[in-house]
């Protein structure tokens, strides 16, 4: 299939909006590929720490981003993330790594270095992708776009539950503060800030169940 004919569904939104869950379910339902773009920024942050690179050192981070040895694998437990062959699936999911990811992601040169790598995920028969700038920058041409949001209390509570299910202990008050710091940084940065694409379906999931969100997103693509 020619690249411009491959359909893409982008699901953007802030942390804890439920976009990862919905995106994975949609990819499964449609039989399309899946890109968790946030995982790329998280892995870059882990790689920077591993190689003792300061998170503010744009030049070194950009070189690291261009050469990032990152692999996604799917097995019966879901998405597995490998950095330089090492399983970092759980390491990248802490709120600390979310925050570090948001610091590296605020640097325009780092974002540019990762652009093509993300676009390469657009393969037949289709792609579902989640992140912050999927519908506004990386896959601006996508025919299906969703911006999923929810109020910050609901999002912090969801993150808390999600982390707990993964066996990661956290404190709700700390999570609430970290999430709002991250939202602020992601929304205020100069390049590809968190915002809805003009042609996105905007869904506020605060009072919706995952099932209700899923039904609305599926209706958009069907
Ligand atoms: O979605 P997730 O919470 O895993 O993303 C971690 C961080 O990576 C975000 O807070 C954001 O700063 C950054 N990110 C981004 N652009 C994307 C996806 C994630 O800047 N498309």
Short mmCIF file of C-alpha atoms and ligand atoms in Angstrom, two decimals:
data_model
loop_
_atom_site.label_atom_id
_atom_site.label_comp_id
_atom_site.label_asym_id
_atom_site.label_seq_id
_atom_site.Cartn_x
_atom_site.Cartn_y
_atom_site.Cartn_z
CA UNK A 1 0.00 0.00 0.00
CA UNK A 2 1.33 3.47 -0.84
CA UNK A 3 2.37 5.39 2.28
CA UNK A 4 -0.25 8.14 1.94
CA UNK A 5 -3.03 5.55 1.64
CA UNK A 6 -2.20 3.88 4.96
CA UNK A 7 -4.78 4.97 7.56
CA UNK A 8 -3.64 6.39 10.88
CA UNK A 9 -5.66 6.93 14.05
CA UNK A 10 -3.97 9.37 16.42
CA UNK A 11 -4.94 9.57 20.08
CA UNK A 12 -3.36 12.50 21.90
CA UNK A 13 -3.92 13.80 25.38
CA UNK A 14 -2.39 14.43 28.79
CA UNK A 15 -1.06 11.80 31.14
CA UNK A 16 -3.73 9.57 32.67
CA UNK A 17 -6.42 10.43 30.14
CA UNK A 18 -6.74 6.75 29.19
CA UNK A 19 -5.23 7.20 25.72
CA UNK A 20 -2.81 4.26 26.03
CA UNK A 21 -5.55 1.83 26.97
CA UNK A 22 -7.86 3.02 24.20
CA UNK A 23 -5.08 3.08 21.60
CA UNK A 24 -3.99 -0.49 22.37
CA UNK A 25 -7.58 -1.75 22.24
CA UNK A 26 -8.21 0.01 18.96
CA UNK A 27 -5.02 -1.40 17.44
CA UNK A 28 -6.06 -4.87 18.49
CA UNK A 29 -9.61 -4.43 17.19
CA UNK A 30 -8.52 -3.02 13.82
CA UNK A 31 -5.49 -5.29 13.43
CA UNK A 32 -3.31 -2.19 12.94
CA UNK A 33 0.20 -1.47 14.22
CA UNK A 34 0.60 0.45 17.45
CA UNK A 35 3.02 3.21 18.40
CA UNK A 36 3.37 4.36 22.01
CA UNK A 37 5.33 7.54 21.26
CA UNK A 38 5.65 8.46 24.94
CA UNK A 39 7.63 5.25 25.47
CA UNK A 40 10.26 6.55 23.03
CA UNK A 41 10.81 9.70 25.12
CA UNK A 42 10.81 7.64 28.29
CA UNK A 43 13.42 5.24 26.87
CA UNK A 44 15.55 8.18 25.79
CA UNK A 45 15.46 9.49 29.37
CA UNK A 46 16.50 6.07 30.70
CA UNK A 47 19.30 5.87 28.11
CA UNK A 48 20.53 9.34 29.10
CA UNK A 49 20.72 8.30 32.74
CA UNK A 50 22.42 5.03 31.85
CA UNK A 51 25.08 6.88 29.84
CA UNK A 52 25.40 9.69 32.40
CA UNK A 53 24.12 12.36 30.04
CA UNK A 54 22.64 15.45 31.63
CA UNK A 55 18.94 15.83 30.69
CA UNK A 56 19.62 19.44 29.72
CA UNK A 57 22.56 18.63 27.41
CA UNK A 58 20.74 19.00 24.09
CA UNK A 59 23.72 18.16 21.87
CA UNK A 60 24.50 14.86 23.56
CA UNK A 61 20.82 13.98 23.92
CA UNK A 62 20.22 14.59 20.23
CA UNK A 63 23.08 12.28 19.26
CA UNK A 64 21.73 9.69 21.66
CA UNK A 65 18.22 10.07 20.19
CA UNK A 66 19.52 9.62 16.63
CA UNK A 67 21.28 6.39 17.57
CA UNK A 68 18.83 5.06 20.13
CA UNK A 69 18.90 1.24 20.14
CA UNK A 70 15.21 0.79 20.94
CA UNK A 71 12.90 -2.12 20.15
CA UNK A 72 9.22 -2.72 20.79
CA UNK A 73 8.04 -6.32 21.01
CA UNK A 74 4.54 -7.66 21.57
CA UNK A 75 3.93 -10.84 23.52
CA UNK A 76 0.95 -12.22 25.44
CA UNK A 77 1.71 -9.78 28.28
CA UNK A 78 1.46 -6.77 25.98
CA UNK A 79 4.09 -4.31 24.84
CA UNK A 80 7.67 -5.06 25.80
CA UNK A 81 10.25 -2.27 25.52
CA UNK A 82 13.95 -3.02 24.98
CA UNK A 83 16.82 -0.56 25.28
CA UNK A 84 20.14 -1.89 23.96
CA UNK A 85 18.60 -5.38 24.29
CA UNK A 86 17.70 -4.84 27.95
CA UNK A 87 14.06 -5.10 29.07
CA UNK A 88 13.09 -1.64 30.38
CA UNK A 89 9.30 -2.12 30.19
CA UNK A 90 8.74 -1.49 33.90
CA UNK A 91 11.64 0.93 34.46
CA UNK A 92 10.20 3.48 32.02
CA UNK A 93 6.74 3.53 33.63
CA UNK A 94 7.51 5.33 36.88
CA UNK A 95 6.38 8.93 37.31
CA UNK A 96 10.05 9.88 37.75
CA UNK A 97 10.74 8.64 34.21
CA UNK A 98 7.59 10.37 32.95
CA UNK A 99 8.97 13.62 34.28
CA UNK A 100 12.45 13.00 32.89
CA UNK A 101 10.84 12.14 29.52
CA UNK A 102 8.99 15.43 29.54
CA UNK A 103 12.28 17.31 30.12
CA UNK A 104 14.01 15.68 27.15
CA UNK A 105 10.84 16.03 25.04
CA UNK A 106 10.79 19.80 25.54
CA UNK A 107 13.98 20.17 23.43
CA UNK A 108 13.21 20.85 19.75
CA UNK A 109 16.40 19.19 18.39
CA UNK A 110 15.63 16.02 20.32
CA UNK A 111 12.09 15.94 18.90
CA UNK A 112 13.40 16.39 15.35
CA UNK A 113 15.86 13.54 15.82
CA UNK A 114 12.97 11.23 16.70
CA UNK A 115 10.54 12.32 14.01
CA UNK A 116 11.41 9.87 11.23
CA UNK A 117 11.69 6.97 13.64
CA UNK A 118 8.08 7.60 14.64
CA UNK A 119 6.88 8.03 11.05
CA UNK A 120 8.45 4.68 10.12
CA UNK A 121 5.74 3.01 12.20
CA UNK A 122 3.21 3.91 9.51
CA UNK A 123 2.91 0.51 7.86
CA UNK A 124 0.03 -1.34 6.18
CA UNK A 125 -2.69 -2.12 7.07
CA UNK A 126 -2.77 0.89 9.44
CA UNK A 127 -1.41 2.53 12.57
CA UNK A 128 -2.86 3.57 15.91
CA UNK A 129 -0.63 5.90 17.82
CA UNK A 130 -0.77 7.73 21.13
CA UNK A 131 1.13 10.73 22.44
CA UNK A 132 0.98 14.50 22.61
CA UNK A 133 1.67 15.66 19.05
CA UNK A 134 0.59 12.70 16.94
CA UNK A 135 -2.32 14.53 15.29
CA UNK A 136 -0.73 17.98 15.24
CA UNK A 137 2.82 17.23 14.00
CA UNK A 138 3.99 13.64 13.45
CA UNK A 139 0.91 12.35 11.59
CA UNK A 140 -0.75 15.64 10.75
CA UNK A 141 -2.25 14.00 7.67
CA UNK A 142 -4.05 11.30 9.70
CA UNK A 143 -7.71 10.87 8.73
CA UNK A 144 -8.78 9.92 12.26
CA UNK A 145 -7.79 12.03 15.26
CA UNK A 146 -8.89 11.97 18.87
CA UNK A 147 -7.90 14.26 21.72
CA UNK A 148 -8.68 12.50 24.97
CA UNK A 149 -8.70 14.45 28.18
CA UNK A 150 -10.06 14.30 31.75
CA UNK A 151 -9.81 16.53 34.79
CA UNK A 152 -6.55 16.34 36.74
CA UNK A 153 -8.02 14.63 39.82
CA UNK A 154 -9.48 11.80 37.73
CA UNK A 155 -6.19 11.43 35.85
CA UNK A 156 -4.07 11.29 38.99
CA UNK A 157 -6.39 8.65 40.47
CA UNK A 158 -6.18 6.56 37.30
CA UNK A 159 -2.39 6.78 37.23
CA UNK A 160 -2.29 5.76 40.89
CA UNK A 161 -4.38 2.66 40.18
CA UNK A 162 -2.42 1.83 37.02
CA UNK A 163 0.93 2.02 38.84
CA UNK A 164 -0.43 -0.04 41.73
CA UNK A 165 -1.57 -2.77 39.33
CA UNK A 166 1.99 -2.84 38.00
CA UNK A 167 3.30 -3.24 41.56
CA UNK A 168 4.70 0.31 41.63
CA UNK A 169 3.90 2.11 44.90
CA UNK A 170 3.17 5.84 44.74
CA UNK A 171 1.57 8.59 46.82
CA UNK A 172 -1.55 10.13 45.33
CA UNK A 173 -0.69 13.71 46.41
CA UNK A 174 2.79 13.42 44.85
CA UNK A 175 1.31 11.99 41.66
CA UNK A 176 -1.20 14.84 41.41
CA UNK A 177 1.61 17.40 41.74
CA UNK A 178 3.92 15.59 39.29
CA UNK A 179 1.16 15.20 36.72
CA UNK A 180 0.27 18.88 36.83
CA UNK A 181 3.96 19.87 36.55
CA UNK A 182 4.28 17.61 33.53
CA UNK A 183 1.05 18.94 31.95
CA UNK A 184 2.35 22.46 32.42
CA UNK A 185 5.72 21.69 30.79
CA UNK A 186 4.12 19.70 27.94
CA UNK A 187 1.57 22.44 27.23
CA UNK A 188 3.96 25.41 27.46
CA UNK A 189 6.93 24.14 25.44
CA UNK A 190 7.88 25.95 22.25
CA UNK A 191 7.65 22.96 19.91
CA UNK A 192 4.73 20.53 19.50
CA UNK A 193 2.96 21.51 22.72
CA UNK A 194 0.16 19.36 24.05
CA UNK A 195 -2.99 20.57 22.30
CA UNK A 196 -5.85 19.18 20.26
CA UNK A 197 -5.53 19.18 16.47
CA UNK A 198 -8.18 21.39 14.87
CA UNK A 199 -9.73 18.35 13.20
CA UNK A 200 -9.64 16.07 16.27
CA UNK A 201 -12.64 14.62 18.02
CA UNK A 202 -12.25 16.00 21.57
CA UNK A 203 -13.47 13.61 24.26
CA UNK A 204 -13.56 14.42 27.97
CA UNK A 205 -13.39 11.05 29.70
CA UNK A 206 -13.80 12.36 33.27
CA UNK A 207 -17.31 10.97 33.58
CA UNK A 208 -17.02 8.22 30.96
CA UNK A 209 -16.08 4.58 31.37
CA UNK A 210 -13.33 3.09 29.20
CA UNK A 211 -16.11 1.20 27.35
CA UNK A 212 -17.94 4.45 26.54
CA UNK A 213 -14.76 6.08 25.24
CA UNK A 214 -13.88 2.99 23.23
CA UNK A 215 -17.35 2.92 21.60
CA UNK A 216 -17.03 6.56 20.52
CA UNK A 217 -13.52 6.13 19.12
CA UNK A 218 -14.53 2.97 17.27
CA UNK A 219 -17.51 4.81 15.76
CA UNK A 220 -15.12 7.47 14.40
CA UNK A 221 -13.09 4.90 12.47
CA UNK A 222 -15.95 2.59 11.39
O1 LIG B 1 2.55 9.45 27.24
P1 LIG B 1 3.66 9.36 28.27
O2 LIG B 1 3.20 9.75 29.64
O3 LIG B 1 4.34 8.05 28.27
O4 LIG B 1 4.74 10.44 27.80
C1 LIG B 1 5.85 10.79 28.59
C2 LIG B 1 6.30 12.19 28.20
O5 LIG B 1 6.83 12.14 26.88
C3 LIG B 1 5.19 13.24 28.16
O6 LIG B 1 4.97 13.87 29.39
C4 LIG B 1 5.69 14.21 27.10
O7 LIG B 1 6.54 15.17 27.64
C5 LIG B 1 6.51 13.34 26.19
N1 LIG B 1 5.80 13.04 24.94
C6 LIG B 1 5.86 13.99 23.95
N2 LIG B 1 5.29 13.73 22.74
C7 LIG B 1 4.66 12.59 22.51
C8 LIG B 1 4.56 11.62 23.54
C9 LIG B 1 5.14 11.88 24.77
O8 LIG B 1 6.41 15.06 24.13
N3 LIG B 1 4.14 12.37 21.32
#
